[in-house]
């Protein structure tokens, strides 16, 4: 998971652990890029509103992998701002914050 808000990252990690998933939280795109690329069977949750390198840059990088993982993009931005951020390249799964357990779990 790439999420700059520690509260959101911790909450999502706890939720994922409670339903049997392992997770790692990266506070920014740069630290995520320094790790080993995700496996195709992984799911990567990416906040579109990251500081520094954007969440959309992470999404584009992931989609360019030979065997990309599932990507869930999350954002608290209003619809108009989302349209500007995704620049016509809407991620397959886009969820609005605040997330509900049901909305996230249904996409895992």
Short mmCIF file of N, CA and C in Angstrom, two decimals:
data_model
loop_
_atom_site.label_atom_id
_atom_site.label_comp_id
_atom_site.label_asym_id
_atom_site.label_seq_id
_atom_site.Cartn_x
_atom_site.Cartn_y
_atom_site.Cartn_z
N UNK A 1 0.84 -1.16 0.00
CA UNK A 1 0.00 0.00 0.00
C UNK A 1 0.90 1.23 0.00
N UNK A 2 0.55 2.20 -0.82
CA UNK A 2 1.28 3.45 -0.87
C UNK A 2 0.32 4.54 -0.40
N UNK A 3 0.52 4.99 0.84
CA UNK A 3 -0.40 5.93 1.49
C UNK A 3 0.41 6.85 2.40
N UNK A 4 0.31 8.15 2.18
CA UNK A 4 1.10 9.10 2.95
C UNK A 4 0.50 9.46 4.30
N UNK A 5 -0.78 9.21 4.51
CA UNK A 5 -1.41 9.52 5.79
C UNK A 5 -1.24 8.32 6.72
N UNK A 6 -0.43 8.44 7.78
CA UNK A 6 -0.17 7.30 8.66
C UNK A 6 -1.45 6.72 9.27
N UNK A 7 -2.42 7.56 9.60
CA UNK A 7 -3.67 7.06 10.17
C UNK A 7 -4.43 6.18 9.20
N UNK A 8 -4.52 6.61 7.95
CA UNK A 8 -5.20 5.82 6.92
C UNK A 8 -4.43 4.53 6.66
N UNK A 9 -3.12 4.63 6.52
CA UNK A 9 -2.29 3.45 6.27
C UNK A 9 -2.42 2.42 7.38
N UNK A 10 -2.34 2.88 8.64
CA UNK A 10 -2.47 1.96 9.78
C UNK A 10 -3.85 1.33 9.83
N UNK A 11 -4.90 2.12 9.59
CA UNK A 11 -6.27 1.60 9.62
C UNK A 11 -6.48 0.54 8.54
N UNK A 12 -6.00 0.83 7.33
CA UNK A 12 -6.17 -0.14 6.24
C UNK A 12 -5.34 -1.40 6.49
N UNK A 13 -4.13 -1.24 7.04
CA UNK A 13 -3.29 -2.40 7.35
C UNK A 13 -3.97 -3.28 8.40
N UNK A 14 -4.58 -2.66 9.41
CA UNK A 14 -5.30 -3.40 10.44
C UNK A 14 -6.49 -4.14 9.84
N UNK A 15 -7.26 -3.46 9.02
CA UNK A 15 -8.40 -4.10 8.36
C UNK A 15 -7.94 -5.29 7.53
N UNK A 16 -6.89 -5.10 6.74
CA UNK A 16 -6.39 -6.19 5.90
C UNK A 16 -5.91 -7.36 6.74
N UNK A 17 -5.24 -7.09 7.86
CA UNK A 17 -4.77 -8.16 8.75
C UNK A 17 -5.96 -8.93 9.34
N UNK A 18 -7.02 -8.21 9.70
CA UNK A 18 -8.19 -8.86 10.29
C UNK A 18 -8.88 -9.81 9.32
N UNK A 19 -8.74 -9.56 8.03
CA UNK A 19 -9.38 -10.46 7.06
C UNK A 19 -8.37 -11.40 6.40
N UNK A 20 -7.16 -11.48 7.00
CA UNK A 20 -6.20 -12.49 6.59
C UNK A 20 -5.21 -12.09 5.51
N UNK A 21 -5.02 -10.80 5.28
CA UNK A 21 -4.07 -10.35 4.26
C UNK A 21 -2.84 -9.72 4.91
N UNK A 22 -1.68 -10.00 4.35
CA UNK A 22 -0.45 -9.32 4.77
C UNK A 22 -0.38 -8.00 4.02
N UNK A 23 0.21 -7.00 4.66
CA UNK A 23 0.38 -5.73 3.95
C UNK A 23 1.64 -5.03 4.44
N UNK A 24 2.13 -4.16 3.58
CA UNK A 24 3.22 -3.24 3.92
C UNK A 24 2.75 -1.86 3.50
N UNK A 25 3.07 -0.87 4.32
CA UNK A 25 2.66 0.50 4.02
C UNK A 25 3.91 1.32 3.68
N UNK A 26 3.88 1.95 2.52
CA UNK A 26 4.95 2.85 2.09
C UNK A 26 4.39 4.27 2.13
N UNK A 27 5.13 5.23 2.73
CA UNK A 27 4.60 6.58 2.88
C UNK A 27 4.66 7.44 1.62
N UNK A 28 5.37 6.96 0.61
CA UNK A 28 5.48 7.74 -0.62
C UNK A 28 5.91 6.82 -1.77
N UNK A 29 5.79 7.34 -2.97
CA UNK A 29 6.12 6.55 -4.16
C UNK A 29 7.59 6.18 -4.19
N UNK A 30 8.43 7.10 -3.75
CA UNK A 30 9.87 6.85 -3.80
C UNK A 30 10.27 5.63 -2.97
N UNK A 31 9.74 5.50 -1.76
CA UNK A 31 10.09 4.34 -0.94
C UNK A 31 9.47 3.06 -1.50
N UNK A 32 8.30 3.17 -2.13
CA UNK A 32 7.71 2.00 -2.78
C UNK A 32 8.58 1.52 -3.94
N UNK A 33 9.08 2.46 -4.74
CA UNK A 33 9.91 2.09 -5.89
C UNK A 33 11.24 1.46 -5.47
N UNK A 34 11.70 1.74 -4.26
CA UNK A 34 12.96 1.17 -3.78
C UNK A 34 12.83 -0.30 -3.40
N UNK A 35 11.62 -0.79 -3.20
CA UNK A 35 11.42 -2.18 -2.80
C UNK A 35 11.34 -3.08 -4.03
N UNK A 36 11.31 -4.39 -3.78
CA UNK A 36 11.16 -5.37 -4.86
C UNK A 36 9.79 -5.18 -5.51
N UNK A 37 9.71 -5.21 -6.84
CA UNK A 37 8.40 -5.03 -7.50
C UNK A 37 7.38 -6.06 -7.01
N UNK A 38 6.12 -5.67 -6.97
CA UNK A 38 5.09 -6.61 -6.50
C UNK A 38 4.92 -7.78 -7.45
N UNK A 39 4.45 -8.89 -6.89
CA UNK A 39 4.17 -10.08 -7.69
C UNK A 39 2.82 -9.91 -8.39
N UNK A 40 2.60 -10.64 -9.48
CA UNK A 40 1.33 -10.52 -10.21
C UNK A 40 0.10 -10.85 -9.36
N UNK A 41 0.25 -11.71 -8.35
CA UNK A 41 -0.90 -12.07 -7.52
C UNK A 41 -1.15 -11.08 -6.38
N UNK A 42 -0.29 -10.08 -6.24
CA UNK A 42 -0.46 -9.05 -5.22
C UNK A 42 -1.54 -8.05 -5.62
N UNK A 43 -2.04 -7.34 -4.63
CA UNK A 43 -2.91 -6.19 -4.85
C UNK A 43 -2.20 -4.98 -4.24
N UNK A 44 -2.09 -3.91 -5.01
CA UNK A 44 -1.43 -2.70 -4.52
C UNK A 44 -2.47 -1.60 -4.41
N UNK A 45 -2.59 -1.06 -3.20
CA UNK A 45 -3.50 0.06 -2.94
C UNK A 45 -2.66 1.33 -3.02
N UNK A 46 -3.09 2.27 -3.87
CA UNK A 46 -2.31 3.49 -4.10
C UNK A 46 -3.18 4.72 -3.88
N UNK A 47 -2.72 5.59 -2.99
CA UNK A 47 -3.37 6.89 -2.80
C UNK A 47 -2.97 7.79 -3.96
N UNK A 48 -3.93 8.34 -4.67
CA UNK A 48 -3.62 9.21 -5.80
C UNK A 48 -3.04 10.55 -5.36
N UNK A 49 -3.29 10.94 -4.11
CA UNK A 49 -2.84 12.25 -3.63
C UNK A 49 -1.53 12.21 -2.88
N UNK A 50 -0.56 11.48 -3.37
CA UNK A 50 0.74 11.39 -2.70
C UNK A 50 1.56 12.65 -2.91
N UNK A 51 2.38 13.01 -1.91
CA UNK A 51 3.33 14.10 -2.12
C UNK A 51 4.49 13.61 -2.99
N UNK A 52 5.20 14.51 -3.62
CA UNK A 52 6.33 14.09 -4.47
C UNK A 52 5.81 13.42 -5.72
N UNK A 53 6.35 12.24 -6.05
CA UNK A 53 5.83 11.49 -7.20
C UNK A 53 4.38 11.13 -6.92
N UNK A 54 3.53 11.34 -7.89
CA UNK A 54 2.09 11.17 -7.68
C UNK A 54 1.66 9.71 -7.66
N UNK A 55 0.47 9.50 -7.10
CA UNK A 55 -0.11 8.17 -7.12
C UNK A 55 -0.37 7.69 -8.54
N UNK A 56 -0.72 8.60 -9.45
CA UNK A 56 -0.93 8.20 -10.84
C UNK A 56 0.37 7.72 -11.47
N UNK A 57 1.50 8.29 -11.08
CA UNK A 57 2.78 7.81 -11.59
C UNK A 57 3.02 6.38 -11.12
N UNK A 58 2.63 6.08 -9.89
CA UNK A 58 2.75 4.71 -9.38
C UNK A 58 1.83 3.78 -10.17
N UNK A 59 0.58 4.20 -10.38
CA UNK A 59 -0.38 3.39 -11.12
C UNK A 59 0.13 3.11 -12.53
N UNK A 60 0.64 4.13 -13.20
CA UNK A 60 1.17 3.93 -14.57
C UNK A 60 2.36 2.99 -14.57
N UNK A 61 3.25 3.13 -13.60
CA UNK A 61 4.42 2.25 -13.51
C UNK A 61 3.98 0.81 -13.31
N UNK A 62 3.02 0.60 -12.40
CA UNK A 62 2.52 -0.75 -12.14
C UNK A 62 1.88 -1.35 -13.38
N UNK A 63 1.10 -0.56 -14.10
CA UNK A 63 0.42 -1.08 -15.30
C UNK A 63 1.42 -1.40 -16.41
N UNK A 64 2.60 -0.83 -16.34
CA UNK A 64 3.62 -1.09 -17.35
C UNK A 64 4.47 -2.32 -17.07
N UNK A 65 4.28 -2.95 -15.90
CA UNK A 65 5.03 -4.17 -15.60
C UNK A 65 4.61 -5.30 -16.53
N UNK A 66 5.51 -6.23 -16.78
CA UNK A 66 5.22 -7.35 -17.67
C UNK A 66 3.99 -8.12 -17.19
N UNK A 67 3.92 -8.39 -15.91
CA UNK A 67 2.76 -9.04 -15.31
C UNK A 67 2.32 -8.19 -14.11
N UNK A 68 1.48 -7.18 -14.36
CA UNK A 68 1.12 -6.23 -13.31
C UNK A 68 0.21 -6.85 -12.24
N UNK A 69 0.32 -6.33 -11.02
CA UNK A 69 -0.60 -6.75 -9.96
C UNK A 69 -1.94 -6.04 -10.13
N UNK A 70 -2.91 -6.45 -9.34
CA UNK A 70 -4.17 -5.70 -9.28
C UNK A 70 -3.88 -4.38 -8.57
N UNK A 71 -4.46 -3.30 -9.05
CA UNK A 71 -4.25 -1.98 -8.46
C UNK A 71 -5.59 -1.40 -8.03
N UNK A 72 -5.63 -0.94 -6.78
CA UNK A 72 -6.79 -0.23 -6.27
C UNK A 72 -6.32 1.18 -5.96
N UNK A 73 -6.83 2.16 -6.69
CA UNK A 73 -6.49 3.56 -6.44
C UNK A 73 -7.52 4.13 -5.47
N UNK A 74 -7.03 4.90 -4.49
CA UNK A 74 -7.93 5.54 -3.53
C UNK A 74 -7.65 7.04 -3.51
N UNK A 75 -8.68 7.80 -3.23
CA UNK A 75 -8.51 9.26 -3.18
C UNK A 75 -9.61 9.89 -2.35
N UNK A 76 -9.26 11.00 -1.76
CA UNK A 76 -10.25 11.81 -1.05
C UNK A 76 -10.58 13.07 -1.83
N UNK A 77 -10.08 13.16 -3.04
CA UNK A 77 -10.26 14.35 -3.86
C UNK A 77 -11.66 14.39 -4.48
N UNK A 78 -12.19 15.60 -4.74
CA UNK A 78 -13.47 15.71 -5.42
C UNK A 78 -13.37 15.24 -6.87
N UNK A 79 -14.49 14.93 -7.46
CA UNK A 79 -14.53 14.38 -8.83
C UNK A 79 -13.78 15.23 -9.84
N UNK A 80 -13.93 16.54 -9.77
CA UNK A 80 -13.26 17.43 -10.73
C UNK A 80 -11.74 17.30 -10.62
N UNK A 81 -11.23 17.23 -9.39
CA UNK A 81 -9.78 17.08 -9.18
C UNK A 81 -9.30 15.71 -9.65
N UNK A 82 -10.13 14.69 -9.45
CA UNK A 82 -9.75 13.34 -9.90
C UNK A 82 -9.58 13.34 -11.41
N UNK A 83 -10.49 13.97 -12.13
CA UNK A 83 -10.41 14.01 -13.59
C UNK A 83 -9.10 14.64 -14.04
N UNK A 84 -8.64 15.67 -13.34
CA UNK A 84 -7.38 16.31 -13.70
C UNK A 84 -6.19 15.40 -13.39
N UNK A 85 -6.24 14.70 -12.25
CA UNK A 85 -5.14 13.84 -11.83
C UNK A 85 -4.97 12.64 -12.74
N UNK A 86 -6.08 11.98 -13.10
CA UNK A 86 -5.97 10.76 -13.91
C UNK A 86 -5.73 11.06 -15.37
N UNK A 87 -5.99 12.28 -15.81
CA UNK A 87 -5.67 12.70 -17.18
C UNK A 87 -6.14 11.69 -18.22
N UNK A 88 -7.38 11.22 -18.07
CA UNK A 88 -7.95 10.29 -19.05
C UNK A 88 -7.51 8.85 -18.89
N UNK A 89 -6.68 8.54 -17.90
CA UNK A 89 -6.19 7.18 -17.67
C UNK A 89 -6.72 6.66 -16.34
N UNK A 90 -8.01 6.52 -16.25
CA UNK A 90 -8.66 6.10 -15.02
C UNK A 90 -8.23 4.68 -14.64
N UNK A 91 -7.78 4.49 -13.39
CA UNK A 91 -7.45 3.14 -12.94
C UNK A 91 -8.69 2.25 -12.97
N UNK A 92 -8.49 0.96 -13.13
CA UNK A 92 -9.62 0.02 -13.22
C UNK A 92 -10.48 0.08 -11.96
N UNK A 93 -9.84 0.20 -10.80
CA UNK A 93 -10.59 0.27 -9.54
C UNK A 93 -10.21 1.58 -8.85
N UNK A 94 -11.20 2.44 -8.67
CA UNK A 94 -10.98 3.73 -8.01
C UNK A 94 -12.01 3.87 -6.90
N UNK A 95 -11.55 4.01 -5.66
CA UNK A 95 -12.43 4.14 -4.51
C UNK A 95 -12.23 5.50 -3.86
N UNK A 96 -13.32 6.08 -3.39
CA UNK A 96 -13.27 7.39 -2.73
C UNK A 96 -13.14 7.21 -1.22
N UNK A 97 -12.31 8.05 -0.61
CA UNK A 97 -12.21 8.10 0.85
C UNK A 97 -13.36 8.95 1.37
N UNK A 98 -13.89 8.67 2.52
CA UNK A 98 -13.49 7.59 3.40
C UNK A 98 -13.98 6.24 2.87
N UNK A 99 -13.10 5.27 2.98
CA UNK A 99 -13.43 3.93 2.49
C UNK A 99 -14.29 3.20 3.50
N UNK A 100 -15.13 2.33 2.99
CA UNK A 100 -15.85 1.41 3.87
C UNK A 100 -15.19 0.05 3.73
N UNK A 101 -15.33 -0.76 4.76
CA UNK A 101 -14.78 -2.11 4.71
C UNK A 101 -15.35 -2.86 3.51
N UNK A 102 -16.64 -2.73 3.29
CA UNK A 102 -17.30 -3.45 2.20
C UNK A 102 -16.75 -3.04 0.83
N UNK A 103 -16.54 -1.74 0.64
CA UNK A 103 -16.07 -1.29 -0.67
C UNK A 103 -14.67 -1.80 -0.96
N UNK A 104 -13.81 -1.84 0.05
CA UNK A 104 -12.45 -2.33 -0.16
C UNK A 104 -12.42 -3.84 -0.32
N UNK A 105 -13.06 -4.55 0.59
CA UNK A 105 -13.03 -6.01 0.58
C UNK A 105 -13.62 -6.57 -0.71
N UNK A 106 -14.62 -5.92 -1.26
CA UNK A 106 -15.24 -6.43 -2.49
C UNK A 106 -14.29 -6.40 -3.68
N UNK A 107 -13.20 -5.64 -3.58
CA UNK A 107 -12.25 -5.55 -4.70
C UNK A 107 -10.95 -6.32 -4.47
N UNK A 108 -10.83 -7.00 -3.33
CA UNK A 108 -9.61 -7.76 -3.06
C UNK A 108 -9.64 -9.11 -3.73
#
